[in-house]
mmCIF file of C-alpha atoms in Angstrom:
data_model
loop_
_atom_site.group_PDB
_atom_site.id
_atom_site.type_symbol
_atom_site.label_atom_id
_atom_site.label_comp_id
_atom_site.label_asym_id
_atom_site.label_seq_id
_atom_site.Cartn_x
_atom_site.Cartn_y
_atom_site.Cartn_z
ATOM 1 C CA UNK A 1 0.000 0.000 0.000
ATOM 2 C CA UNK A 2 1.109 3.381 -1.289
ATOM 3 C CA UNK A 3 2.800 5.944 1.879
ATOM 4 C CA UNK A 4 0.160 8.545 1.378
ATOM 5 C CA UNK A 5 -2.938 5.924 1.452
ATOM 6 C CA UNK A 6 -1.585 4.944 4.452
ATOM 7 C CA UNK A 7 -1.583 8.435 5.905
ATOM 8 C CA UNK A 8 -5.166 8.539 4.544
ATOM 9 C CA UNK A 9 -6.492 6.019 6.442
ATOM 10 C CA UNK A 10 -4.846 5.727 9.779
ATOM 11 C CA UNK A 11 -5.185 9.730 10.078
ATOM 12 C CA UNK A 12 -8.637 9.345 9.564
ATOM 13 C CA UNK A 13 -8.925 6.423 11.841
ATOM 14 C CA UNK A 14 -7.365 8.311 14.296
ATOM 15 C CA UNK A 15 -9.338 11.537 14.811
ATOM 16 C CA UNK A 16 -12.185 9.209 14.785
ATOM 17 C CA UNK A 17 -11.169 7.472 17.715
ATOM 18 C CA UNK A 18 -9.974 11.066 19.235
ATOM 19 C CA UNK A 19 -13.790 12.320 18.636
ATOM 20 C CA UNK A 20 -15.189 8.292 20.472
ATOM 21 C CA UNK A 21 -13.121 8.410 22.772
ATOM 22 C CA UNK A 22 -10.939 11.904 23.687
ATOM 23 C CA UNK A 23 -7.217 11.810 24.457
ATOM 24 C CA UNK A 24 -5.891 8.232 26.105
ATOM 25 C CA UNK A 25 -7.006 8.126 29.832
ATOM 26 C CA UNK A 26 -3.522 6.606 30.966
ATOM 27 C CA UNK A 27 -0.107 6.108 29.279
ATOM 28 C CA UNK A 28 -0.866 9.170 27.040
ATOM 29 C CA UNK A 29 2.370 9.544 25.095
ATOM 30 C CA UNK A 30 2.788 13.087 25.253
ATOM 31 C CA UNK A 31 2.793 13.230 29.158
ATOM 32 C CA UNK A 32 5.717 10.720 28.868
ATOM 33 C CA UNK A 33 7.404 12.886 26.597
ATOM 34 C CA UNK A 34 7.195 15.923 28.727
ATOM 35 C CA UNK A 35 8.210 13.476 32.211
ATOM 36 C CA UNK A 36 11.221 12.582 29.903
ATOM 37 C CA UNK A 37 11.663 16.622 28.754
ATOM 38 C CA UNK A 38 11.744 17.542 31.856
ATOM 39 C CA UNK A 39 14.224 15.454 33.249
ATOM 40 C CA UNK A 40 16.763 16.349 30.588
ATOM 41 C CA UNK A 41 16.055 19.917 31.576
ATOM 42 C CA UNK A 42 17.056 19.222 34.753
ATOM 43 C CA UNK A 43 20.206 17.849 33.612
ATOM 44 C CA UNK A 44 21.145 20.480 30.965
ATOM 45 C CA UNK A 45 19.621 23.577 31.926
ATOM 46 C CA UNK A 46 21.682 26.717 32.308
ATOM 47 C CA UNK A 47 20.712 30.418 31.674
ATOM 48 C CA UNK A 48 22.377 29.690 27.952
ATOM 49 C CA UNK A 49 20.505 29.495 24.162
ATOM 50 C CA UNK A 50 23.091 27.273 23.874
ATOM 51 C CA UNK A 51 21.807 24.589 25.983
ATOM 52 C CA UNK A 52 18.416 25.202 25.757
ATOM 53 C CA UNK A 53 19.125 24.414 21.790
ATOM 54 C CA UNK A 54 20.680 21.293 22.815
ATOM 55 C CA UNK A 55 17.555 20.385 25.147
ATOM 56 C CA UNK A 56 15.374 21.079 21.623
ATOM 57 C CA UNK A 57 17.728 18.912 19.562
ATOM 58 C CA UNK A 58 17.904 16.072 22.268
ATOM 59 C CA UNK A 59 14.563 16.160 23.071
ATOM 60 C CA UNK A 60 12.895 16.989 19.756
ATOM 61 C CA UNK A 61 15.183 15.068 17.459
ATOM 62 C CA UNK A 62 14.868 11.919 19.736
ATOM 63 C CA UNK A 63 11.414 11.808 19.461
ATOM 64 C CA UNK A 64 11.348 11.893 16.035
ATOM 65 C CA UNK A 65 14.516 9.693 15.436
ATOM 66 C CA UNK A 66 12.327 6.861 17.877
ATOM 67 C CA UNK A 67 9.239 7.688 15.354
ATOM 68 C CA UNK A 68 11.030 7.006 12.355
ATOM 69 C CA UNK A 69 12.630 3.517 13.283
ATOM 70 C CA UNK A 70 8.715 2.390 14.706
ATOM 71 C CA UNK A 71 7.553 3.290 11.441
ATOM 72 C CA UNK A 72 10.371 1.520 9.570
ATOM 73 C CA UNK A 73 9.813 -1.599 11.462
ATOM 74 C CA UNK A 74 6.353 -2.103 9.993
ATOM 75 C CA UNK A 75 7.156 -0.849 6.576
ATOM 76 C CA UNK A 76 5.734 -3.075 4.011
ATOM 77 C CA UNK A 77 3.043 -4.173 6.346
ATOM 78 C CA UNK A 78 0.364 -2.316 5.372
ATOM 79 C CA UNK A 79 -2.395 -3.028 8.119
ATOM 80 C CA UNK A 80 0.477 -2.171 10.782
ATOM 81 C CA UNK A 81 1.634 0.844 9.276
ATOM 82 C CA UNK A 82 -2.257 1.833 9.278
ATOM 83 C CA UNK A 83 -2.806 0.757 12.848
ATOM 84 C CA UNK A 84 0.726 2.761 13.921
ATOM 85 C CA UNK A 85 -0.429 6.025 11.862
ATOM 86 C CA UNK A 86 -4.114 5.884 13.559
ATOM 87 C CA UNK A 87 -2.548 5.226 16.917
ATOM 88 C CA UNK A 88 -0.226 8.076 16.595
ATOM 89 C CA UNK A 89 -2.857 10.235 15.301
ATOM 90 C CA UNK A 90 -5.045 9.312 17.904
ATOM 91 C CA UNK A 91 -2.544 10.517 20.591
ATOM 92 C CA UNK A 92 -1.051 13.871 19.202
ATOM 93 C CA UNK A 93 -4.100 15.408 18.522
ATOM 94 C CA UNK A 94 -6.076 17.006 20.821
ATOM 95 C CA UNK A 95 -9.949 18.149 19.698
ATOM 96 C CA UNK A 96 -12.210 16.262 21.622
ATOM 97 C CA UNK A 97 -10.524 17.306 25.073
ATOM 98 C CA UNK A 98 -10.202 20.653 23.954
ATOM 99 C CA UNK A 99 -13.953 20.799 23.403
ATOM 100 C CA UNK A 100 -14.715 19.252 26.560
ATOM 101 C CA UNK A 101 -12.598 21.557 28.822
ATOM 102 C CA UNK A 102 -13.981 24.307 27.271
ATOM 103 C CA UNK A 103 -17.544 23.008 27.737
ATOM 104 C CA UNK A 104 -16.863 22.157 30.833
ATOM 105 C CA UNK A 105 -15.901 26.200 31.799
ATOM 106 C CA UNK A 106 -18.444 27.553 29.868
ATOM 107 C CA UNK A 107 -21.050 25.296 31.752
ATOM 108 C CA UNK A 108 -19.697 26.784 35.144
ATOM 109 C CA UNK A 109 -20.113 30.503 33.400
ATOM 110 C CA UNK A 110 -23.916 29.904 32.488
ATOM 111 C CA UNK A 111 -24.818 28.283 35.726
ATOM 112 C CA UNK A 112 -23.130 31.240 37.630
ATOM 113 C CA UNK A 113 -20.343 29.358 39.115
ATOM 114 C CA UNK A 114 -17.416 31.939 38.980
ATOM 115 C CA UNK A 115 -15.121 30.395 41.401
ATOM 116 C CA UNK A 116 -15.680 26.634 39.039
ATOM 117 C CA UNK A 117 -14.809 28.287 36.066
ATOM 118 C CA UNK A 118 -11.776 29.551 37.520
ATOM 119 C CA UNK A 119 -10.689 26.181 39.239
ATOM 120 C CA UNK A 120 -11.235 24.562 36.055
ATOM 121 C CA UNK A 121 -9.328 27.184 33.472
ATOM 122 C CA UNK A 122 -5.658 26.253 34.316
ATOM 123 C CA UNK A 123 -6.434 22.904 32.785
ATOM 124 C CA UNK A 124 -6.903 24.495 29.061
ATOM 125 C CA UNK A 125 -4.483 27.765 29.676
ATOM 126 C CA UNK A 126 -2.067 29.636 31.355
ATOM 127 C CA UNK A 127 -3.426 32.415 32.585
ATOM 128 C CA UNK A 128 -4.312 33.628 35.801
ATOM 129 C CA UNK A 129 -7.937 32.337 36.737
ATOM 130 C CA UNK A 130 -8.435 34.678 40.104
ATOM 131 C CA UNK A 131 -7.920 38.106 37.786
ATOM 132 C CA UNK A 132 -10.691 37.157 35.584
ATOM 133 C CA UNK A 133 -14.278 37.893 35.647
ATOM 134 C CA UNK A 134 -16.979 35.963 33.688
ATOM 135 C CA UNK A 135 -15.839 38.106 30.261
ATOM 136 C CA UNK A 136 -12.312 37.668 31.066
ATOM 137 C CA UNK A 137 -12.890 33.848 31.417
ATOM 138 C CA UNK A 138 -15.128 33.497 28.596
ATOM 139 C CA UNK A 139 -12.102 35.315 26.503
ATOM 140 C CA UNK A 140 -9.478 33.342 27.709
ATOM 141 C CA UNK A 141 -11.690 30.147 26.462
ATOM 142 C CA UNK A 142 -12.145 31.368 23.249
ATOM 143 C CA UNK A 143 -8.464 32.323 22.337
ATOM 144 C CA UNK A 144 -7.459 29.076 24.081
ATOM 145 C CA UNK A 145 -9.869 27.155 21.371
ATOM 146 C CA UNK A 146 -8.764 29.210 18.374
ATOM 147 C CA UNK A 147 -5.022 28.585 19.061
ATOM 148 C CA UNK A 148 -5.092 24.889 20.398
ATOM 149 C CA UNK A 149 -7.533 24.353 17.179
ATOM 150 C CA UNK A 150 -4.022 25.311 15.301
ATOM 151 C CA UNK A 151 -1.475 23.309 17.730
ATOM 152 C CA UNK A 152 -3.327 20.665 18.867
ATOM 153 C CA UNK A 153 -4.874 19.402 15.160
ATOM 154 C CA UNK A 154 -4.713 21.015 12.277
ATOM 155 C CA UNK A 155 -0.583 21.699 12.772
ATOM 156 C CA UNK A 156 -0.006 17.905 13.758
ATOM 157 C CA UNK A 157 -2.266 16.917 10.413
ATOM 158 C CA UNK A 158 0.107 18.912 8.345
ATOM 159 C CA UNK A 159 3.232 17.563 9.350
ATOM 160 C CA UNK A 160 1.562 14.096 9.131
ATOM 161 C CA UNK A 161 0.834 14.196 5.756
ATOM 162 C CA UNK A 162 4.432 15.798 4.736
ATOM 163 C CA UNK A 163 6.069 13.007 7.312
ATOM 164 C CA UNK A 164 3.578 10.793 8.388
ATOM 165 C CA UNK A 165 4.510 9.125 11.585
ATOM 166 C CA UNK A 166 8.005 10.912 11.798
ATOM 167 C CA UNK A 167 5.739 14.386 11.307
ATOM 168 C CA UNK A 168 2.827 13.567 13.496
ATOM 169 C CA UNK A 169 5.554 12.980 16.482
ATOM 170 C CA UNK A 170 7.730 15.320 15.734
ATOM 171 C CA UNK A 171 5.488 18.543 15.414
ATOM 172 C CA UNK A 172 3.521 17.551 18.658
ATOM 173 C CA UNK A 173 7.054 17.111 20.050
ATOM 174 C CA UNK A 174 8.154 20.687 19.350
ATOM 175 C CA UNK A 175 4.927 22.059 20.395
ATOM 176 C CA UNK A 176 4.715 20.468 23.691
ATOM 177 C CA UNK A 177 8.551 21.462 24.087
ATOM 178 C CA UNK A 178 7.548 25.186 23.345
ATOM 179 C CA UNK A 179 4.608 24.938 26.202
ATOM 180 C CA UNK A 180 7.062 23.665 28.606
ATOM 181 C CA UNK A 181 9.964 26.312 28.310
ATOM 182 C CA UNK A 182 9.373 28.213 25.582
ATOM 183 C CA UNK A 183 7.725 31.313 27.346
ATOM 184 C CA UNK A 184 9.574 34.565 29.036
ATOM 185 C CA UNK A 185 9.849 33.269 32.508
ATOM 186 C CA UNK A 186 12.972 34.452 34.362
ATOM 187 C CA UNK A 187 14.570 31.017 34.086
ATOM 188 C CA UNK A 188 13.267 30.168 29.815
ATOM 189 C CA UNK A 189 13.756 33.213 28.530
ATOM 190 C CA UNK A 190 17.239 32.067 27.113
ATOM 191 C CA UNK A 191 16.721 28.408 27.946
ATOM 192 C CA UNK A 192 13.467 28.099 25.589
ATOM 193 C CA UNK A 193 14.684 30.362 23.094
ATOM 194 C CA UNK A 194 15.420 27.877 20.476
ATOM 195 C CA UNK A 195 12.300 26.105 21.691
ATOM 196 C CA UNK A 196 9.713 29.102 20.654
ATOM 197 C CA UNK A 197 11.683 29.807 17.551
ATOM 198 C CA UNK A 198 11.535 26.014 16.127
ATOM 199 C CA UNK A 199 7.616 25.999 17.212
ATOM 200 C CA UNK A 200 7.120 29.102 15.363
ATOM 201 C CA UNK A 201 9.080 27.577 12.085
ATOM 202 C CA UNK A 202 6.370 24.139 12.896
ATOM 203 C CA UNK A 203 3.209 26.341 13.720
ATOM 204 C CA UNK A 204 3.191 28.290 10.182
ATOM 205 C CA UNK A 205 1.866 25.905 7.972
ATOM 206 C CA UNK A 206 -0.761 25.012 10.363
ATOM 207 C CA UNK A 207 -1.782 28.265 12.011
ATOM 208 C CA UNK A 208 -2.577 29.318 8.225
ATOM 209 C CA UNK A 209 -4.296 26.887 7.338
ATOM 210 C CA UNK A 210 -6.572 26.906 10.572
ATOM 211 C CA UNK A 211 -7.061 30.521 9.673
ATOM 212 C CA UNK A 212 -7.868 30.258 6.036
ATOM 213 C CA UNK A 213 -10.624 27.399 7.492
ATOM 214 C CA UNK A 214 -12.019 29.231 10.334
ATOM 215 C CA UNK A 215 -13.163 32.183 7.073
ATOM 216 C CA UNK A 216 -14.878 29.265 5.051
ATOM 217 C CA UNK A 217 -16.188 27.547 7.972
ATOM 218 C CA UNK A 218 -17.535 30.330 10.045
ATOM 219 C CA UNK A 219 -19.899 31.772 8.572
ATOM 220 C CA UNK A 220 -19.077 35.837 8.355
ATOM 221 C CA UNK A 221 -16.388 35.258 5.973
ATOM 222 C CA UNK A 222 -15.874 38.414 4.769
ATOM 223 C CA UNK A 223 -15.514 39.924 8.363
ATOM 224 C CA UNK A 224 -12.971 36.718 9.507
ATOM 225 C CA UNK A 225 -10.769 38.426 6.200
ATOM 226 C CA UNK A 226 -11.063 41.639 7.380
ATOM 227 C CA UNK A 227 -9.842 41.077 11.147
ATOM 228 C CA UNK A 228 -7.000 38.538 10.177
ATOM 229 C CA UNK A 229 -5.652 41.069 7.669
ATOM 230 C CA UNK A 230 -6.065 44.333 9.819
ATOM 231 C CA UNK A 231 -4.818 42.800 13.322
ATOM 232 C CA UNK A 232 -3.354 39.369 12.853
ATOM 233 C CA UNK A 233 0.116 41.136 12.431
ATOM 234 C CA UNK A 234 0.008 43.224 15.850
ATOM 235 C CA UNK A 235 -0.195 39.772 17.699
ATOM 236 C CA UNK A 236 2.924 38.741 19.346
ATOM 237 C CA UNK A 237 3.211 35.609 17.940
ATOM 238 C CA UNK A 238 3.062 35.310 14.247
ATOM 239 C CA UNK A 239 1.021 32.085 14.457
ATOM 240 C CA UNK A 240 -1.416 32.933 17.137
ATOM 241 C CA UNK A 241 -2.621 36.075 15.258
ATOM 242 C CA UNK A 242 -3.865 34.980 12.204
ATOM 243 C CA UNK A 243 -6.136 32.216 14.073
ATOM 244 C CA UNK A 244 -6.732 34.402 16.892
ATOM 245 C CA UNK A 245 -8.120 37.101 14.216
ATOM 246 C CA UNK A 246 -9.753 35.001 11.646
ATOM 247 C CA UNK A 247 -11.347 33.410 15.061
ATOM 248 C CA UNK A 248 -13.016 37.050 16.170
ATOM 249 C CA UNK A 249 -14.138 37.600 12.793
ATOM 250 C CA UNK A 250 -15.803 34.899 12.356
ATOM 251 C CA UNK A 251 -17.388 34.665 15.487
ATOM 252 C CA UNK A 252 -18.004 38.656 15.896
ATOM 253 C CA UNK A 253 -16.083 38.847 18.896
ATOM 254 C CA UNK A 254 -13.326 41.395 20.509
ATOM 255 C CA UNK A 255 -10.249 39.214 21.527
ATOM 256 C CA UNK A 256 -6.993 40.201 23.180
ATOM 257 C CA UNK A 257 -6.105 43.319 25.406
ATOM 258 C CA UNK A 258 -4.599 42.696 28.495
ATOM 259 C CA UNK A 259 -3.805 39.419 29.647
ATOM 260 C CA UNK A 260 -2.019 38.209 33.312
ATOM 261 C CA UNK A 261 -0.313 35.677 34.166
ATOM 262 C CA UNK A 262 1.622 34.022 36.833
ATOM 263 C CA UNK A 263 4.380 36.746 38.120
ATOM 264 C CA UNK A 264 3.909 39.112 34.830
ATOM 265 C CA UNK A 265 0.783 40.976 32.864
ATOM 266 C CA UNK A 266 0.683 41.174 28.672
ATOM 267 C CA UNK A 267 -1.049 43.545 26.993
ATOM 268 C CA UNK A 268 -1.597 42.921 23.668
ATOM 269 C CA UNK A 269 -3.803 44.518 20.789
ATOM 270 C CA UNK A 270 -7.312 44.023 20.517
ATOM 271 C CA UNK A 271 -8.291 41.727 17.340
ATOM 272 C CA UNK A 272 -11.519 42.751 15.821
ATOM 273 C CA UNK A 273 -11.672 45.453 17.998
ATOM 274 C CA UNK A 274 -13.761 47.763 15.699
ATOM 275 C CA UNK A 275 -16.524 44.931 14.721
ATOM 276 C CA UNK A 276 -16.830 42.666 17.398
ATOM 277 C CA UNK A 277 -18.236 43.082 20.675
ATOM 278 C CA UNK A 278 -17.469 41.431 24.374
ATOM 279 C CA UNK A 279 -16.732 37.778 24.743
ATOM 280 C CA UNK A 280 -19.766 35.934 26.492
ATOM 281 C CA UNK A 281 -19.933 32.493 27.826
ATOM 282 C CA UNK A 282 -22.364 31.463 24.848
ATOM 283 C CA UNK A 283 -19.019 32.397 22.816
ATOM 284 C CA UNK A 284 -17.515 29.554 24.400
ATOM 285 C CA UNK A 285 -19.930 26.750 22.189
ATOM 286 C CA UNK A 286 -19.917 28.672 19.219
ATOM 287 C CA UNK A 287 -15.886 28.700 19.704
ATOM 288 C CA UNK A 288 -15.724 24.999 20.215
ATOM 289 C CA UNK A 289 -18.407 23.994 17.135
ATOM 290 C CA UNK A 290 -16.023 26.411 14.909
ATOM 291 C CA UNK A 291 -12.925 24.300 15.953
ATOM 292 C CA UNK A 292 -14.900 21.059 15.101
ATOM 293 C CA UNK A 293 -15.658 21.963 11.524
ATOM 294 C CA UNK A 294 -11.782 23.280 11.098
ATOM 295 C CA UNK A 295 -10.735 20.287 11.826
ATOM 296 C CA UNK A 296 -12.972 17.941 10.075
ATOM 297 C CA UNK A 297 -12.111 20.361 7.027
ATOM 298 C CA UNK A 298 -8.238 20.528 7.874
ATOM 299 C CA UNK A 299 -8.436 15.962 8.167
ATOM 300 C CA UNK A 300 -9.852 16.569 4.413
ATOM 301 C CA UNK A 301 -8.049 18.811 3.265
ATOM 302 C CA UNK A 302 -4.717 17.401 3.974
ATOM 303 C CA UNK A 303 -5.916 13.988 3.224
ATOM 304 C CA UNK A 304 -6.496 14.869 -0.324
ATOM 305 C CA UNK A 305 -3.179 16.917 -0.727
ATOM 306 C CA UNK A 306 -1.584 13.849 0.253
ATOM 307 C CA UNK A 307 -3.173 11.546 -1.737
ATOM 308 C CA UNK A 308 -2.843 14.274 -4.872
ATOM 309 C CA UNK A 309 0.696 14.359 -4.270
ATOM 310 C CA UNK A 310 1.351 9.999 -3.929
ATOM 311 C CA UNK A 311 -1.158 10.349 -6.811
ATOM 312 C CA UNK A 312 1.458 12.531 -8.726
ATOM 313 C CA UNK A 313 4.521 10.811 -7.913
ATOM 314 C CA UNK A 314 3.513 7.550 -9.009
ATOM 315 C CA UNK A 315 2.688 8.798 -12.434
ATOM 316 C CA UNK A 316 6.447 10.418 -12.498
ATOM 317 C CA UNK A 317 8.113 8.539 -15.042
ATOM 318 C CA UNK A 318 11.192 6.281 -13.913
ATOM 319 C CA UNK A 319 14.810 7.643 -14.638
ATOM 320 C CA UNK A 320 16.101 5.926 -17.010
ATOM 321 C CA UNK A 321 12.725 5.037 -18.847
ATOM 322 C CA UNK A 322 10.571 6.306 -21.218
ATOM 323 C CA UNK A 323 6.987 7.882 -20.894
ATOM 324 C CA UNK A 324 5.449 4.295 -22.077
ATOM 325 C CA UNK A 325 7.601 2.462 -19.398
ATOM 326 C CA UNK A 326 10.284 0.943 -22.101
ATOM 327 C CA UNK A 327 13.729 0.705 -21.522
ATOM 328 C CA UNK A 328 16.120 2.649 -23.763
ATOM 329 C CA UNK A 329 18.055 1.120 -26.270
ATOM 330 C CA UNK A 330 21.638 1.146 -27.038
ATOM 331 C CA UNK A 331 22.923 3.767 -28.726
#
């Protein structure tokens, strides 16, 4: 079985099983990864770039290095290869649980259980629950959906249908690498440098992609265009804004302004400022129904570039033969 009909079917096998069943209750793979991160951190880390690259490459590069051998021991064994691509789908993507933490803060918000929503928003983001009110949490959801809607699926099915397994791993890798150290605490601001940097170079594929699917699937497509192009560059991160943006548009909501968190306080432009209005907790379901249909269009959509491209290359004729598939004579 052809390399991109593989990716076809296990990628598809495996968001199905991620919208049955949600991320692996125990043994989840990427909590190993970061238990295993985290111990090489404490072995390596100084206040140096230097190190923190070698964490990245170490780290990173053994992930995908462990990826690549798996998927070269069932090479040539197509149900295997299937069954390893839908596994490792299945774990490096992230939807389901996204939507149900975000349900799960939004119910707290319409039942009028402040303090609930703010035990519970740590588990999807960083910020700092006790600063929020109901607005402030209902905004942190929201941005939280539209960027973990990039990171946690749509980037991962990207790199999976360049890489396949190799590409699954490795961009989850990077990305949980970049959550772990790659902010501007006191002690990552060097350390993670090479971190952020390499998840920016992963995230741009993916974050465009998201956005350019959050204007066809959301309904106000014109005003999704119109946000991403007029704020999506004042974001700090150049993946974050165009989602972020195209996210408010299409939705009709204000995100961004001034953001705390643990020890420090952001502020950061307003996307959509001009045409959307406050964040309510009825945002949050609207938010998470968006990020569904992204990523049902992102599975198809790099399912069938895939398959276009193993398509393509097996109709590449042979070096050495002709365009009928006949030898060449002696001269």
């Amino acid at each position: 079985m052809r390399a991109d009909r593989i990716f076809a079917y296990g990628a598809t096998a495996g968001m199905v099983a991620d919208a049955l069943l949600g991320d692996p209750r125990r043994g989840h793979p990427v909590a190993g990864f970061g238990r295993a991160a985290a111990r090489v951190e404490s072995l390596l880390w100084r206040d140096d770039r230097g190190r923190g690259a070698l964490h990245t490459l170490v780290c990173a590069g053994g992930a995908v290095g462990a990826a690549a051998l798996t998927a070269r021991a069932v090479r040539g064994r197509p149900a295997l290869a299937v069954a390893l691509t839908a596994a490792t789908a299945w774990s490096v993507v992230g939807g389901t649980s996204l939507g149900r933490e975000a349900r799960a803060i939004g119910g707290a918000l319409a039942a009028g259980d402040l303090e609930a929503a703010r035990e519970r928003l740590p588990h999807l983001c960083g910020r700092d629950p006790h600063s929020l009110d109901g607005p402030g949490i209902a905004r942190a959801v929201v941005e939280s959906v539209a960027e973990n809607t990039s990171d946690a699926v749509v980037g991962a099915l990207v790199w999976g249908a360049v890489g396949g397994v190799p590409g699954l791993v490795g961009f989850r890798a990077v990305n949980t690498l970049d959550a772990m150290v790659g902010h501007k605490s006191p002690r990552h601001r060097r350390y993670g440098w090479a971190s952020a940097r390499l998840d920016d170079v992963a995230g741009w594929p993916g974050a465009r992609l998201t956005a350019v699917l959050a204007v066809a699937a959301g309904g106000r497509p014109a005003r999704a265009v119109r946000a991403w192009k007029a704020d999506a560059h004042r974001h700090p991160s150049p993946n974050a804004g165009p989602v972020e943006a195209a996210f408010a548009g299409a939705l009709g909501v204000r995100l961004g302004g001034t953001l705390a968190y643990a020890g420090r306080v952001e502020h950061r432009p307003v996307l959509n400022g001009a045409a959307g209005r406050e964040v309510r907790g009825n945002d949050i379901e609207r938010a998470v129904r968006l990020s569904r249909r992204v990523s049902a269009l992102a599975l198809g959509v790099c399912v069938a570039g895939r398959l276009a491209a193993g398509h393509w290359a097996a109709r590449r004729p042979v070096a050495g033969r002709s365009s009928t598939g006949q030898g060449r004579g002696r001269a």
